[in-house]
Amino acid sequence: MADVARAAGCSLNTVSRALNGKPDVSAETRARVLEVVERLGYIPHANARSLAAGRSRTVGLVIADAVVPVYATIIGAVQEACDRRGYTLLLGNTQEDVAREDRAVRVLREHMVAGLILAPVQTGYEHLLPLRALELPVVLVVRDVAALGWDYVGIDNASGAYAATKHLIGLGHRRIGYVGAVPRGSTAQDRQAGFRRALKEHGIAPQAALETLGVRSIADVAGAYAATNRLLESGERMSALFLYSSQLAPGVYRALREAGRRVPEDVAVVGQGEFPLAPYLEVPLTHVHHPVRDVGIRAADLLFRRIQGERRGSPEKVILPGELVVAASCGAGPGVSAPAGGGAELLAPAGAPALEATSAAG
Amino acid sequence: MADVARAAGCSLNTVSRALNGKPDVSAETRARVLEVVERLGYIPHANARSLAAGRSRTVGLVIADAVVPVYATIIGAVQEACDRRGYTLLLGNTQEDVAREDRAVRVLREHMVAGLILAPVQTGYEHLLPLRALELPVVLVVRDVAALGWDYVGIDNASGAYAATKHLIGLGHRRIGYVGAVPRGSTAQDRQAGFRRALKEHGIAPQAALETLGVRSIADVAGAYAATNRLLESGERMSALFLYSSQLAPGVYRALREAGRRVPEDVAVVGQGEFPLAPYLEVPLTHVHHPVRDVGIRAADLLFRRIQGERRGSPEKVILPGELVVAASCGAGPGVSAPAGGGAELLAPAGAPALEATSAAG
DNA sequence: ATGAAAGCGCTAACAA
DNA sequence: TTGTTAGCGCTTTCAT
């Protein structure tokens, strides 16, 4: 920077001002400085800058694992938002482990991030409590921890599961299986709860034998395959399946196919959550679409508003609704969609499917 | 830090030493300092640290888009490697745009990253030339730019495509369609080249009408659907399809299904690249498996070796081989696999498929 | 084994 | 509009 000042014939300070777009620099001086900066290939030292200024143009994002599509989508959205505002994104991984979450957050604090977006592990949050005392803006995503009192952006898992299940019930199904995960976090809990509530509200007694919880993650296709096989081998009768996650569908389809059950004639299937391939499956999947990218966008919005001091005070909780996308897999015809809110009207089965709803017998 | 020094009854300097594990601190002093650090919840200031020390424990990763599975996988692998070594990952996005790549790299340099892993855009690299003069370690991934003289870790796209195509030819196919993308970067180029080379080597004349390049990205299922439809509507006869990316399969399958073509009886299909769902598709997909996570791991390895000064001098080029995984979609039976190297022996069609290779007619 | 002092590259008061 | 002067919180000589 001294070189730049010398070459531009002004003081360090003036260079700093020119670079930071401060108002009190003459247009020609600024132009000259910028020209020299360009010519010398000068690169400002972000660390020194944040040290001196007491704030950094960085944001931390802590998620479980970049490979999981939901998180990848959020990374993409947050990254984009940071880019647009000239912020740099620091990434932390938890692998769904509290200790690692703690470490990741600590490291990001060391880097003096201006704010933090966090998908909390939810098996413990004590280590996050001290953070509240700080001025550091934090936005939770995907899973909320109410006790922390931070902004939150997530998806209405319960209503989504409820709507999907209700849809099946509306089509006449009474024995509906649940292919899911042990409800450790709120995501699995809420989806299971929504599923059960729909049954209950329609006078269908809960049937533990129809619920299989052998899936280990939202993308555990192999687990879903195995779980479905167990369900089929149990001998329980069922005319429909609700999938904890849409991404499990290929595993479930395969199990059904191998057992000679057709979708949707023998077993109707609905899923919940993002799955870009849903319309391309052998039987297009009826599922509750989740606007995951919007979660990232909204979270970044909230965060930057806090960072820029435009918002302060009580936490905002943004819960985005899913949307039921009806396709062939539930036997109610494809292409039609309706909001998945609790009060959504059920759709009458539509006419002839644009995509043939056939299946391969195993 | 001053607080810590005061509470521990020593100088700033001693605290610094204790924290950095320097040898010249008595065990008891160190213990006392660490205890105080813990009690006070002191968090060292990474920016000040790198400013003073002249080096930072951060690494930059620049990819096109976190949402694309390949990049998500690399992010995950690199993140993990950074974590293990106590480094923090800064993320940059290019969206396959040179100007954005330039910006991302500049920003990461401002943050004084100790090294850089970069999936270069490949439509221009002039902006990266100045980087060579710096001492900054850089490792390219996925796509190489030889002129830059940096370490590189990627996958042998050409041999993979060659092996997959050769496999089809070995099964008797002569009219093989190519569903792919306009070869802008080396990935598409190499795959297409490998495909063509296999044809040529077996005396099959290149047939432009069988190559459709309407796919826009490795995951453009919709584009693949449309491209396959065009291919089908063109009236060209073909008994097999090579997919530029395995992830396109659901789109291709759907087009074939709707056209009443069975896989593999009417059209055999092989793909290239990672696709976790390959074994779960209605017809399990024969494809060339790519060890993408290893690319990230190896790249991080190389980078840290450079950072720690364990390696210097001429660039290392690591090109990982793919592996042909034979399933039902090519009609040669599932479950068998062989290395996809150029000289790989072709497999004789295996016995009865464990997964039924049937399809749904549209 | 510990302390004192200088300075990393920058920004932010304050003067001029 | 510009220059001068202090630090930001830490590491690193150099002394002790």
GROMACS .gro file of C-alpha atoms in nm, chain A residues 19 24 50 63 86 94 97 99 113-114 124-125 130 147 157 162 175 204 211 254 272 274 279 288 293 314 336 338:
model
   28
   19LEU     CA    1  -1.012   0.210  -0.219
   24ASP     CA    2  -1.378   1.283   0.082
   50SER     CA    3  -1.055  -0.633   0.950
   63ILE     CA    4  -2.358  -2.738   0.792
   86GLY     CA    5  -1.875  -0.861  -0.150
   94THR     CA    6  -2.026  -3.078   1.168
   97ASP     CA    7  -2.162  -3.408   1.569
   99ALA     CA    8  -1.823  -3.147   1.932
  113VAL     CA    9  -1.694  -1.353   1.082
  114ALA     CA   10  -1.952  -1.078   1.069
  124GLY     CA   11  -2.718  -3.049   2.227
  125TYR     CA   12  -2.693  -2.674   2.218
  130PRO     CA   13  -2.228  -1.830   2.524
  147ALA     CA   14  -3.403  -2.178   2.333
  157ASN     CA   15  -4.201  -3.035   0.767
  162TYR     CA   16  -4.956  -3.405   0.683
  175ARG     CA   17  -5.307  -4.886   0.542
  204ILE     CA   18  -5.697  -4.439   1.133
  211GLU     CA   19  -4.362  -4.772   1.034
  254ARG     CA   20  -3.651  -5.111  -0.648
  272GLN     CA   21  -4.134  -3.536   0.094
  274GLU     CA   22  -3.652  -3.188  -0.288
  279PRO     CA   23  -4.051  -3.631  -1.268
  288VAL     CA   24  -4.401  -3.237  -0.128
  293ARG     CA   25  -3.276  -2.274  -0.207
  314SER     CA   26  -3.647  -1.030   1.870
  336VAL     CA   27  -5.136  -3.105  -1.093
  338ALA     CA   28  -5.154  -2.754  -0.483
   0.00000   0.00000   0.00000
